[in-house]
Amino acid sequence: MTRLIIGAMIRTIGAYPSGWRHPGAHRDPRQDAAVLRRAAEVAESARLDYLFFGDWLATGPDLEWRDPHLLARVDPLSAIAYLAGVTERIGLIATVNTSYADPYAIARATASADLLSGGRAGVNLVTGADLRVAENHGRDFAATNESRYDRAHEFETVLRRLWDSFEDDAFVADADSGVLLDPAKLHDARFSGAHLSVDGSLNAVRPVQGHVPIMHSGSSARSRLFAATSADLALVAVSGWQQAAAVREELRSLAFESGRDDRTLKVVVPILPIIGETREHAQQIADELSGLVRIADDWDGEPPAGFPGNRSLASVSHLIGLNVAGLDPDDPVTPSLVSAFSPAGQELVEIVAERTGRAPSGEHPPTLRHLVVAASFSASIIVGTGAEVAAELAAWGDAGAVDGFNVLSATQPAQFEAFATQAVPELQRLGVFPAEYEGTTLRDHLGLGRPGNVHVSPHDPRFPPVFARRCAATSGAFEVV
Ligand SMILES: Cc1cc2nc3c(=O)[nH]c(=O)nc-3n(C[C@H](O)[C@H](O)[C@H](O)COP(=O)(O)O)c2cc1C
């Protein structure tokens, strides 16, 4: 059995677009502090490996319909600093967008979070591009977008050089002799690249973990290369376990080709379980959530500006091969209607049946709304009991498809707690997830060693020299001066 890495992707008002509308769900971001704290307690009781905080640096009213959790949320670095003080064992990963962030400030904030948490911090480096983000930061969108992965590669190199400014034993702290620091063990970052330039040393001690584990989330070829050369943990979105296996294989091959020990790159995928006491109960929850999603046809005229273009009867008509635009979204999907659907449309009907228990020939057939919602929401959803969800996750691990999962919760706190208290014990019973924390740092939880200092042991086999890795991996030219 493969030991899975299990982290929770925290979205306080729920990861499902209508999660916040579900009875009892948290829905007011002004109360997020209490929800974060409670989620951390629950996650730590379940021995989860980490809490993960995504981020997006722009907002607008249109996000209410697509990704309501993006409207307003606690800044990820602030969230992990807060939770460092109220947790003891769980890892804490904050997302940082390398296109807009300042590497010196991020090196300092992450080193500080690592110190404050006793070695439990992680950073998810992303390059997500959006016109509004560029405008919020006074940057040229096209230029920033063009070079975002070149800058990300430099960003990672700079982080490691800054984190290693002080050697582990640089502080002598000898009160008798009056020697606080061994100056030979303090190093300047000395980096000059096309996008970033850093001269001196960091004003924070070397992280407890040596280097704070670096995660990367993305999907393009450049993203894969970045994960393979520069990340400890890759978060990739996939459609199923076969694709996950192929992506993991590709990432590990790229990592090996870059001169790295490919086993040190862990691959996790996002998954959204909907859990009930019985399978029927879980399907009922999935059905309720689906029914609470608004679609374009709910408005008499045009939907609000920015409403997701793929959430309408007109849009699903293309997929199912039958024009249903203009019908009532709550009309039943009957067997005779389905017989006129394309193969993709018939597959969609099966997905809805599996998730909600509604079959066209059954007592409660699905509606057109169910089809629109299922077609417009791309998350990997597993509906079932805690044991069924656990068995599915374990099967992915045993198939070599993943090293673990970033678990999304449709609602807070109910679905998050259902995963923690019903699925995790089953994972532990199956022997794919430990019942107790086995180490103290996030690196321990991820099964990763502690890297050497790039200024001292650039040829440490656990950490190949950044410059050599970069030459092999990218055409980007920069130098360590
Ligand atoms: C599962 C997953 C989660 C992601 N989370 C974030 C995030 O929180 N913030 C962000 O800026 N980008 C995030 N990204 C990355 C952007 O979505 C990504 O940069 C964008 O899709 C463009 O793709 P590329 O970077 O691979 O070219 C995530 C990607 C994936 C696959």
Short mmCIF file of C-alpha atoms and ligand atoms in Angstrom, two decimals:
data_model
loop_
_atom_site.label_atom_id
_atom_site.label_comp_id
_atom_site.label_asym_id
_atom_site.label_seq_id
_atom_site.Cartn_x
_atom_site.Cartn_y
_atom_site.Cartn_z
CA MET A 1 0.00 0.00 0.00
CA THR A 2 1.27 3.47 -0.90
CA ARG A 3 1.39 6.09 1.84
CA LEU A 4 -0.67 8.96 0.52
CA ILE A 5 0.03 12.63 1.15
CA ILE A 6 -3.23 14.28 2.20
CA GLY A 7 -3.62 18.04 2.40
CA ALA A 8 -6.71 20.21 2.65
CA MET A 9 -7.30 23.07 0.24
CA ILE A 10 -9.08 25.56 2.47
CA ARG A 11 -11.80 27.69 0.92
CA THR A 12 -13.75 29.11 3.81
CA ILE A 13 -17.06 29.63 2.04
CA GLY A 14 -16.79 26.28 0.25
CA ALA A 15 -15.22 25.02 -2.95
CA TYR A 16 -18.51 24.23 -4.65
CA PRO A 17 -20.02 27.33 -6.35
CA SER A 18 -23.23 27.01 -4.30
CA GLY A 19 -21.61 25.55 -1.17
CA TRP A 20 -22.15 28.77 0.78
CA ARG A 21 -25.91 28.50 0.16
CA HIS A 22 -26.19 25.01 1.68
CA PRO A 23 -27.98 24.93 5.05
CA GLY A 24 -25.56 25.53 7.92
CA ALA A 25 -22.67 26.48 5.65
CA HIS A 26 -20.25 29.28 6.47
CA ARG A 27 -21.04 32.14 4.10
CA ASP A 28 -19.75 35.40 5.54
CA PRO A 29 -16.01 36.05 4.94
CA ARG A 30 -16.01 38.53 7.81
CA GLN A 31 -16.10 35.52 10.14
CA ASP A 32 -13.21 33.70 8.42
CA ALA A 33 -10.82 33.79 11.38
CA ALA A 34 -13.02 31.44 13.42
CA VAL A 35 -13.54 29.12 10.46
CA LEU A 36 -9.81 28.91 9.74
CA ARG A 37 -9.06 28.10 13.33
CA ARG A 38 -11.74 25.42 13.55
CA ALA A 39 -10.66 23.85 10.23
CA ALA A 40 -7.07 23.73 11.45
CA GLU A 41 -8.10 21.98 14.68
CA VAL A 42 -10.16 19.42 12.79
CA ALA A 43 -7.44 18.83 10.20
CA GLU A 44 -4.79 18.37 12.85
CA SER A 45 -6.97 15.92 14.78
CA ALA A 46 -7.23 13.92 11.56
CA ARG A 47 -3.41 14.09 11.20
CA LEU A 48 -3.64 15.73 7.77
CA ASP A 49 -0.26 16.59 6.28
CA TYR A 50 -1.00 20.21 5.47
CA LEU A 51 -3.48 23.01 5.01
CA PHE A 52 -3.18 24.71 1.64
CA PHE A 53 -4.21 28.30 0.84
CA GLY A 54 -4.62 29.25 -2.82
CA ASP A 55 -4.79 32.86 -3.96
CA TRP A 56 -5.86 35.22 -6.71
CA LEU A 57 -4.73 38.84 -6.71
CA ALA A 58 -7.82 40.44 -8.18
CA THR A 59 -11.51 40.34 -7.65
CA GLY A 60 -14.76 41.57 -9.16
CA PRO A 61 -18.48 40.89 -8.81
CA ASP A 62 -18.42 38.28 -11.60
CA LEU A 63 -16.47 35.92 -9.32
CA GLU A 64 -19.60 35.52 -7.22
CA TRP A 65 -20.94 33.15 -9.87
CA ARG A 66 -17.79 31.32 -10.87
CA ASP A 67 -15.55 31.14 -7.80
CA PRO A 68 -17.30 32.85 -4.88
CA HIS A 69 -14.42 31.96 -2.54
CA LEU A 70 -12.17 34.28 -4.58
CA LEU A 71 -14.23 37.38 -3.79
CA ALA A 72 -12.63 38.05 -0.41
CA ARG A 73 -10.35 35.93 1.72
CA VAL A 74 -7.54 36.15 4.23
CA ASP A 75 -4.14 36.65 2.60
CA PRO A 76 -2.42 33.21 2.55
CA LEU A 77 0.81 34.27 4.29
CA SER A 78 -1.24 35.92 7.02
CA ALA A 79 -3.37 32.78 7.32
CA ILE A 80 -0.38 30.50 7.85
CA ALA A 81 1.25 32.91 10.31
CA TYR A 82 -2.01 32.98 12.29
CA LEU A 83 -2.41 29.19 12.20
CA ALA A 84 1.23 28.60 13.12
CA GLY A 85 0.31 29.88 16.55
CA VAL A 86 -2.76 27.72 17.09
CA THR A 87 -1.51 24.39 15.65
CA GLU A 88 1.39 22.10 16.51
CA ARG A 89 1.96 19.48 13.85
CA ILE A 90 0.21 20.23 10.58
CA GLY A 91 2.01 21.76 7.55
CA LEU A 92 0.90 25.20 6.36
CA ILE A 93 1.26 26.09 2.67
CA ALA A 94 0.67 29.62 1.33
CA THR A 95 0.35 30.55 -2.35
CA VAL A 96 2.54 33.31 -3.78
CA ASN A 97 2.34 34.65 -7.33
CA THR A 98 5.93 35.05 -8.53
CA SER A 99 4.92 37.49 -11.28
CA TYR A 100 3.95 40.14 -8.77
CA ALA A 101 5.63 39.32 -5.47
CA ASP A 102 8.98 40.61 -4.29
CA PRO A 103 11.35 37.66 -3.62
CA TYR A 104 13.17 39.27 -0.70
CA ALA A 105 9.89 39.95 1.12
CA ILE A 106 8.64 36.44 0.37
CA ALA A 107 11.91 34.79 1.47
CA ARG A 108 11.62 36.67 4.73
CA ALA A 109 7.92 35.95 5.29
CA THR A 110 8.27 32.24 4.53
CA ALA A 111 11.45 31.83 6.61
CA SER A 112 9.63 33.57 9.44
CA ALA A 113 6.54 31.35 9.08
CA ASP A 114 8.83 28.32 9.13
CA LEU A 115 10.50 29.50 12.32
CA LEU A 116 7.21 30.44 14.00
CA SER A 117 5.68 27.05 13.13
CA GLY A 118 8.72 24.96 14.03
CA GLY A 119 9.38 23.87 10.45
CA ARG A 120 5.87 23.47 9.07
CA ALA A 121 5.69 26.18 6.40
CA GLY A 122 5.43 25.62 2.65
CA VAL A 123 5.05 27.94 -0.32
CA ASN A 124 3.05 27.33 -3.50
CA LEU A 125 4.68 29.32 -6.30
CA VAL A 126 2.23 30.17 -9.10
CA THR A 127 2.32 32.43 -12.12
CA GLY A 128 -1.45 32.76 -12.76
CA ALA A 129 -2.09 35.60 -15.21
CA ASP A 130 -5.13 37.91 -15.37
CA LEU A 131 -5.53 41.42 -16.78
CA ARG A 132 -7.09 42.63 -13.53
CA VAL A 133 -4.16 41.34 -11.50
CA ALA A 134 -1.71 43.21 -13.74
CA GLU A 135 -3.78 46.39 -13.43
CA ASN A 136 -3.96 46.07 -9.65
CA HIS A 137 -0.17 45.94 -9.58
CA GLY A 138 0.41 48.64 -12.17
CA ARG A 139 2.01 46.18 -14.57
CA ASP A 140 1.80 45.57 -18.30
CA PHE A 141 -0.30 42.41 -18.64
CA ALA A 142 1.19 41.20 -21.94
CA ALA A 143 4.80 41.65 -20.87
CA THR A 144 4.23 40.06 -17.46
CA ASN A 145 2.40 37.13 -19.00
CA GLU A 146 5.09 36.57 -21.61
CA SER A 147 7.94 36.22 -19.15
CA ARG A 148 6.12 34.78 -16.13
CA TYR A 149 7.89 31.40 -16.08
CA ASP A 150 11.34 32.93 -16.71
CA ARG A 151 10.74 35.13 -13.68
CA ALA A 152 9.42 32.16 -11.67
CA HIS A 153 12.64 30.22 -12.28
CA GLU A 154 14.68 33.17 -11.08
CA PHE A 155 12.35 33.65 -8.13
CA GLU A 156 12.91 30.09 -6.92
CA THR A 157 16.69 30.41 -7.23
CA VAL A 158 16.64 33.68 -5.32
CA LEU A 159 14.47 32.22 -2.56
CA ARG A 160 16.92 29.37 -1.99
CA ARG A 161 19.94 31.69 -2.03
CA LEU A 162 18.26 34.04 0.45
CA TRP A 163 17.02 31.25 2.75
CA ASP A 164 20.65 30.03 2.91
CA SER A 165 22.07 33.42 3.86
CA PHE A 166 22.91 32.24 7.37
CA GLU A 167 24.41 28.79 7.76
CA ASP A 168 22.58 26.66 10.31
CA ASP A 169 25.22 27.32 12.97
CA ALA A 170 26.03 30.94 12.03
CA PHE A 171 24.75 32.24 15.37
CA VAL A 172 27.36 31.43 17.99
CA ALA A 173 25.37 33.33 20.62
CA ASP A 174 28.18 33.09 23.19
CA ALA A 175 27.46 35.65 25.88
CA ASP A 176 30.76 35.02 27.70
CA SER A 177 33.00 35.76 24.72
CA GLY A 178 30.63 38.35 23.31
CA VAL A 179 30.46 36.58 19.96
CA LEU A 180 26.98 36.58 18.51
CA LEU A 181 27.69 35.69 14.90
CA ASP A 182 30.39 33.87 12.95
CA PRO A 183 30.66 36.27 9.99
CA ALA A 184 32.18 33.56 7.77
CA LYS A 185 28.83 31.80 7.94
CA LEU A 186 26.80 34.67 6.57
CA HIS A 187 26.47 34.78 2.79
CA ASP A 188 25.15 37.31 0.31
CA ALA A 189 22.55 36.12 -2.18
CA ARG A 190 24.41 37.78 -5.09
CA PHE A 191 22.00 37.10 -7.87
CA SER A 192 21.57 39.01 -11.09
CA GLY A 193 19.05 37.84 -13.68
CA ALA A 194 16.92 39.20 -16.47
CA HIS A 195 14.00 39.82 -14.10
CA LEU A 196 15.32 39.81 -10.56
CA SER A 197 18.34 41.10 -8.82
CA VAL A 198 19.26 40.62 -5.18
CA ASP A 199 22.54 41.60 -3.64
CA GLY A 200 22.80 41.01 0.09
CA SER A 201 21.71 38.50 2.68
CA LEU A 202 18.32 37.83 4.24
CA ASN A 203 17.47 39.28 7.64
CA ALA A 204 15.99 36.00 8.88
CA VAL A 205 17.68 32.82 10.09
CA ARG A 206 17.84 29.77 7.83
CA PRO A 207 14.46 28.02 7.86
CA VAL A 208 14.07 25.09 10.25
CA GLN A 209 13.54 22.94 7.16
CA GLY A 210 16.61 24.36 5.41
CA HIS A 211 14.49 25.30 2.45
CA VAL A 212 10.76 25.76 2.86
CA PRO A 213 9.12 23.08 0.63
CA ILE A 214 8.13 24.57 -2.71
CA MET A 215 4.89 23.55 -4.36
CA HIS A 216 3.88 24.56 -7.87
CA SER A 217 0.42 24.54 -9.48
CA GLY A 218 -0.16 24.90 -13.19
CA SER A 219 -0.91 23.02 -16.35
CA SER A 220 1.16 24.24 -19.35
CA ALA A 221 4.41 22.74 -20.68
CA ARG A 222 6.38 25.53 -18.96
CA SER A 223 4.56 24.76 -15.74
CA ARG A 224 5.57 21.09 -15.98
CA LEU A 225 9.19 22.09 -16.54
CA PHE A 226 9.12 24.44 -13.60
CA ALA A 227 7.64 21.78 -11.32
CA ALA A 228 10.17 19.21 -12.52
CA THR A 229 13.23 21.37 -11.95
CA SER A 230 12.20 23.56 -9.06
CA ALA A 231 9.37 22.16 -6.93
CA ASP A 232 9.12 19.58 -4.18
CA LEU A 233 5.41 19.14 -4.73
CA ALA A 234 3.43 19.56 -7.98
CA LEU A 235 -0.30 20.26 -7.87
CA VAL A 236 -1.87 19.28 -11.19
CA ALA A 237 -5.50 19.17 -12.30
CA VAL A 238 -6.47 15.93 -14.04
CA SER A 239 -9.61 14.33 -15.42
CA GLY A 240 -9.01 10.89 -13.95
CA TRP A 241 -6.39 8.51 -12.56
CA GLN A 242 -5.05 7.51 -15.99
CA GLN A 243 -4.24 11.12 -16.82
CA ALA A 244 -2.78 11.60 -13.36
CA ALA A 245 -0.48 8.60 -13.90
CA ALA A 246 0.68 10.00 -17.25
CA VAL A 247 1.34 13.48 -15.83
CA ARG A 248 3.21 12.07 -12.84
CA GLU A 249 5.35 9.95 -15.14
CA GLU A 250 6.08 12.96 -17.36
CA LEU A 251 6.98 15.15 -14.38
CA ARG A 252 9.27 12.55 -12.89
CA SER A 253 11.03 11.97 -16.22
CA LEU A 254 11.59 15.70 -16.61
CA ALA A 255 12.89 15.86 -13.05
CA PHE A 256 15.32 13.01 -13.70
CA GLU A 257 16.51 14.61 -16.95
CA SER A 258 17.23 17.83 -15.06
CA GLY A 259 19.71 15.96 -12.89
CA ARG A 260 17.50 15.56 -9.86
CA ASP A 261 16.48 12.54 -7.83
CA ASP A 262 13.01 12.19 -9.31
CA ARG A 263 11.64 10.58 -6.14
CA THR A 264 11.94 13.93 -4.44
CA LEU A 265 9.16 15.36 -6.63
CA LYS A 266 5.73 14.51 -5.20
CA VAL A 267 2.62 14.88 -7.33
CA VAL A 268 -0.77 15.68 -5.80
CA VAL A 269 -4.12 16.31 -7.45
CA PRO A 270 -7.19 18.25 -6.31
CA ILE A 271 -10.25 16.20 -5.46
CA LEU A 272 -13.67 17.21 -4.16
CA PRO A 273 -15.39 14.48 -2.15
CA ILE A 274 -19.07 14.78 -1.23
CA ILE A 275 -19.59 12.52 1.75
CA GLY A 276 -22.73 11.19 3.44
CA GLU A 277 -23.63 8.60 6.08
CA THR A 278 -24.80 6.37 3.21
CA ARG A 279 -24.25 6.57 -0.52
CA GLU A 280 -27.84 7.79 -0.95
CA HIS A 281 -27.26 10.49 1.65
CA ALA A 282 -24.12 11.65 -0.16
CA GLN A 283 -26.02 11.72 -3.46
CA GLN A 284 -28.75 13.75 -1.80
CA ILE A 285 -26.19 16.35 -0.67
CA ALA A 286 -24.70 16.46 -4.18
CA ASP A 287 -28.21 16.87 -5.58
CA GLU A 288 -28.98 19.74 -3.20
CA LEU A 289 -25.74 21.52 -4.07
CA SER A 290 -26.43 21.14 -7.78
CA GLY A 291 -29.93 22.52 -7.34
CA LEU A 292 -28.54 25.61 -5.60
CA VAL A 293 -26.28 26.61 -8.51
CA ARG A 294 -27.76 29.46 -10.53
CA ILE A 295 -27.60 29.16 -14.29
CA ALA A 296 -27.98 31.85 -16.98
CA ASP A 297 -31.54 30.74 -17.75
CA ASP A 298 -32.64 31.66 -14.19
CA TRP A 299 -32.72 35.32 -15.25
CA ASP A 300 -35.60 36.66 -17.37
CA GLY A 301 -33.21 38.61 -19.55
CA GLU A 302 -29.43 38.52 -19.73
CA PRO A 303 -27.55 37.15 -16.70
CA PRO A 304 -25.23 39.58 -14.82
CA ALA A 305 -22.08 40.74 -16.63
CA GLY A 306 -19.29 38.19 -16.31
CA PHE A 307 -21.63 35.27 -15.65
CA PRO A 308 -19.85 32.02 -16.69
CA GLY A 309 -20.46 31.51 -20.39
CA ASN A 310 -20.63 27.73 -20.01
CA ARG A 311 -23.42 27.70 -17.42
CA SER A 312 -26.52 27.80 -19.64
CA LEU A 313 -28.93 25.59 -21.55
CA ALA A 314 -27.56 27.04 -24.79
CA SER A 315 -24.05 25.97 -23.83
CA VAL A 316 -24.97 22.45 -22.75
CA SER A 317 -26.94 22.06 -26.00
CA HIS A 318 -23.65 21.92 -27.90
CA LEU A 319 -22.34 19.16 -25.66
CA ILE A 320 -25.43 16.96 -25.68
CA GLY A 321 -26.08 17.48 -29.39
CA LEU A 322 -29.67 18.65 -28.92
CA ASN A 323 -30.98 22.19 -28.71
CA VAL A 324 -32.61 22.58 -25.29
CA ALA A 325 -32.20 26.38 -25.11
CA GLY A 326 -35.47 28.04 -24.17
CA LEU A 327 -36.79 25.01 -22.24
CA ASP A 328 -37.45 25.16 -18.50
CA PRO A 329 -34.14 24.28 -16.70
CA ASP A 330 -36.16 22.20 -14.26
CA ASP A 331 -37.71 20.06 -17.00
CA PRO A 332 -36.96 16.35 -16.49
CA VAL A 333 -34.39 14.57 -18.64
CA THR A 334 -36.47 11.62 -19.87
CA PRO A 335 -35.22 8.42 -21.56
CA SER A 336 -36.66 9.58 -24.90
CA LEU A 337 -34.78 12.88 -24.63
CA VAL A 338 -31.55 11.05 -23.76
CA SER A 339 -31.91 8.77 -26.79
CA ALA A 340 -31.43 11.88 -28.97
CA PHE A 341 -28.23 12.92 -27.11
CA SER A 342 -24.69 12.67 -28.47
CA PRO A 343 -22.33 10.11 -26.81
CA ALA A 344 -20.87 12.98 -24.75
CA GLY A 345 -24.40 13.92 -23.66
CA GLN A 346 -25.17 10.35 -22.66
CA GLU A 347 -21.94 10.20 -20.67
CA LEU A 348 -22.96 13.40 -18.90
CA VAL A 349 -26.28 11.80 -17.92
CA GLU A 350 -24.34 8.87 -16.40
CA ILE A 351 -22.09 11.24 -14.44
CA VAL A 352 -25.16 13.01 -13.04
CA ALA A 353 -26.75 9.64 -12.13
CA GLU A 354 -23.61 8.54 -10.30
CA ARG A 355 -23.35 11.82 -8.39
CA THR A 356 -27.01 12.44 -7.56
CA GLY A 357 -28.69 9.04 -7.86
CA ARG A 358 -31.04 10.49 -10.48
CA ALA A 359 -31.51 8.29 -13.56
CA PRO A 360 -33.77 9.23 -16.51
CA SER A 361 -35.85 6.08 -16.07
CA GLY A 362 -36.05 6.43 -12.29
CA GLU A 363 -38.66 7.89 -9.99
CA HIS A 364 -36.68 11.15 -9.71
CA PRO A 365 -35.13 11.85 -13.10
CA PRO A 366 -32.42 14.49 -13.46
CA THR A 367 -33.32 17.89 -14.85
CA LEU A 368 -31.66 19.96 -17.54
CA ARG A 369 -30.19 22.06 -14.72
CA HIS A 370 -28.30 19.00 -13.47
CA LEU A 371 -26.72 18.62 -16.89
CA VAL A 372 -25.74 22.30 -17.11
CA VAL A 373 -24.16 22.23 -13.64
CA ALA A 374 -22.28 18.96 -14.19
CA ALA A 375 -20.95 20.18 -17.54
CA SER A 376 -19.80 23.55 -16.23
CA PHE A 377 -17.92 22.47 -13.10
CA SER A 378 -14.67 20.71 -13.84
CA ALA A 379 -13.54 19.56 -10.37
CA SER A 380 -12.92 15.84 -9.82
CA ILE A 381 -15.91 14.95 -7.64
CA ILE A 382 -16.29 11.69 -5.73
CA VAL A 383 -19.68 11.09 -4.11
CA GLY A 384 -20.10 8.38 -1.48
CA THR A 385 -19.53 7.30 2.09
CA GLY A 386 -16.25 8.00 3.83
CA ALA A 387 -15.24 4.39 3.17
CA GLU A 388 -16.06 4.65 -0.52
CA VAL A 389 -14.14 7.89 -0.91
CA ALA A 390 -11.15 6.41 0.97
CA ALA A 391 -11.17 3.29 -1.21
CA GLU A 392 -11.12 5.44 -4.35
CA LEU A 393 -8.21 7.57 -3.11
CA ALA A 394 -6.26 4.48 -2.08
CA ALA A 395 -6.85 2.95 -5.52
CA TRP A 396 -5.33 6.04 -7.20
CA GLY A 397 -2.28 5.69 -4.99
CA ASP A 398 -1.91 1.97 -5.62
CA ALA A 399 -2.17 2.54 -9.36
CA GLY A 400 0.87 4.83 -9.09
CA ALA A 401 -1.22 7.72 -10.36
CA VAL A 402 -0.49 10.15 -7.53
CA ASP A 403 1.54 10.71 -4.39
CA GLY A 404 -1.46 12.29 -2.76
CA PHE A 405 -4.38 14.67 -2.83
CA ASN A 406 -5.29 18.28 -2.18
CA VAL A 407 -8.77 17.80 -0.79
CA LEU A 408 -11.39 20.44 -1.52
CA SER A 409 -14.54 20.70 0.53
CA ALA A 410 -17.87 21.67 -1.00
CA THR A 411 -18.94 23.34 2.24
CA GLN A 412 -17.39 24.53 5.50
CA PRO A 413 -17.57 23.13 8.04
CA ALA A 414 -19.86 20.16 7.25
CA GLN A 415 -18.17 18.55 4.26
CA PHE A 416 -14.67 19.31 5.51
CA GLU A 417 -15.46 17.65 8.83
CA ALA A 418 -17.13 14.71 7.05
CA PHE A 419 -13.88 14.08 5.18
CA ALA A 420 -11.76 14.42 8.31
CA THR A 421 -13.92 12.22 10.53
CA GLN A 422 -15.35 9.70 8.05
CA ALA A 423 -12.89 9.29 5.17
CA VAL A 424 -9.56 9.77 6.95
CA PRO A 425 -10.13 6.98 9.54
CA GLU A 426 -10.87 4.67 6.61
CA LEU A 427 -7.64 5.71 4.88
CA GLN A 428 -5.85 4.90 8.13
CA ARG A 429 -7.63 1.55 8.39
CA LEU A 430 -6.55 0.76 4.82
CA GLY A 431 -2.96 1.50 5.85
CA VAL A 432 -2.44 4.27 3.27
CA PHE A 433 -2.36 7.12 5.76
CA PRO A 434 -0.68 7.22 9.19
CA ALA A 435 -2.77 7.36 12.33
CA GLU A 436 -0.15 9.54 14.04
CA TYR A 437 2.23 12.22 12.86
CA GLU A 438 5.54 10.50 12.15
CA GLY A 439 7.73 13.60 12.03
CA THR A 440 7.70 17.20 13.09
CA THR A 441 8.22 19.21 9.89
CA LEU A 442 6.29 19.55 6.64
CA ARG A 443 9.28 17.96 4.90
CA ASP A 444 8.89 14.97 7.23
CA HIS A 445 5.21 14.69 6.33
CA LEU A 446 6.06 14.82 2.62
CA GLY A 447 8.87 12.27 2.92
CA LEU A 448 11.52 14.80 1.87
CA GLY A 449 15.04 15.26 3.24
CA ARG A 450 16.55 18.52 4.47
CA PRO A 451 18.62 20.18 1.74
CA GLY A 452 22.18 21.40 2.19
CA ASN A 453 23.10 25.07 2.00
CA VAL A 454 23.65 26.23 -1.60
CA HIS A 455 26.46 28.54 -0.52
CA VAL A 456 28.33 25.80 1.32
CA SER A 457 27.64 22.51 -0.41
CA PRO A 458 26.52 23.31 -3.93
CA HIS A 459 27.22 19.73 -4.91
CA ASP A 460 25.20 18.12 -2.14
CA PRO A 461 23.55 15.16 -3.93
CA ARG A 462 20.30 15.93 -2.14
CA PHE A 463 20.30 19.32 -3.72
CA PRO A 464 21.94 19.60 -7.15
CA PRO A 465 23.38 23.03 -7.88
CA VAL A 466 20.68 25.42 -8.98
CA PHE A 467 22.75 26.79 -11.80
CA ALA A 468 23.38 23.36 -13.35
CA ARG A 469 19.74 22.47 -13.04
CA ARG A 470 18.71 25.66 -14.71
CA CYS A 471 21.07 25.26 -17.65
CA ALA A 472 19.69 21.81 -18.34
CA ALA A 473 16.11 22.82 -17.93
CA THR A 474 15.58 26.17 -19.54
CA SER A 475 17.01 28.46 -22.10
CA GLY A 476 16.72 31.35 -19.66
CA ALA A 477 20.10 32.93 -18.97
CA PHE A 478 21.06 34.32 -15.62
CA GLU A 479 24.06 34.13 -13.46
CA VAL A 480 25.00 33.73 -9.88
CA VAL A 481 27.51 36.50 -9.38
C1 LIG B 1 -5.11 22.77 -9.09
C2 LIG B 1 -4.53 24.10 -9.41
C3 LIG B 1 -4.60 25.13 -8.49
C4 LIG B 1 -4.09 26.39 -8.78
N1 LIG B 1 -4.18 27.37 -7.86
C5 LIG B 1 -3.74 28.62 -8.18
C6 LIG B 1 -3.87 29.69 -7.26
O1 LIG B 1 -4.37 29.53 -6.14
N2 LIG B 1 -3.45 30.91 -7.65
C7 LIG B 1 -2.89 31.15 -8.86
O2 LIG B 1 -2.50 32.28 -9.15
N3 LIG B 1 -2.73 30.14 -9.74
C8 LIG B 1 -3.14 28.90 -9.43
N4 LIG B 1 -2.98 27.87 -10.31
C9 LIG B 1 -2.20 28.11 -11.52
C10 LIG B 1 -2.95 28.83 -12.60
O3 LIG B 1 -4.23 28.34 -12.69
C11 LIG B 1 -2.18 28.63 -13.89
O4 LIG B 1 -1.04 29.41 -13.82
C12 LIG B 1 -3.00 29.02 -15.09
O5 LIG B 1 -3.97 28.03 -15.28
C13 LIG B 1 -2.16 29.12 -16.32
O6 LIG B 1 -1.54 27.89 -16.56
P1 LIG B 1 0.04 27.74 -16.60
O7 LIG B 1 0.60 28.52 -15.48
O8 LIG B 1 0.29 26.30 -16.49
O9 LIG B 1 0.50 28.31 -17.92
C14 LIG B 1 -3.49 26.62 -10.04
C15 LIG B 1 -3.40 25.58 -10.97
C16 LIG B 1 -3.91 24.33 -10.67
C17 LIG B 1 -3.78 23.24 -11.69
#
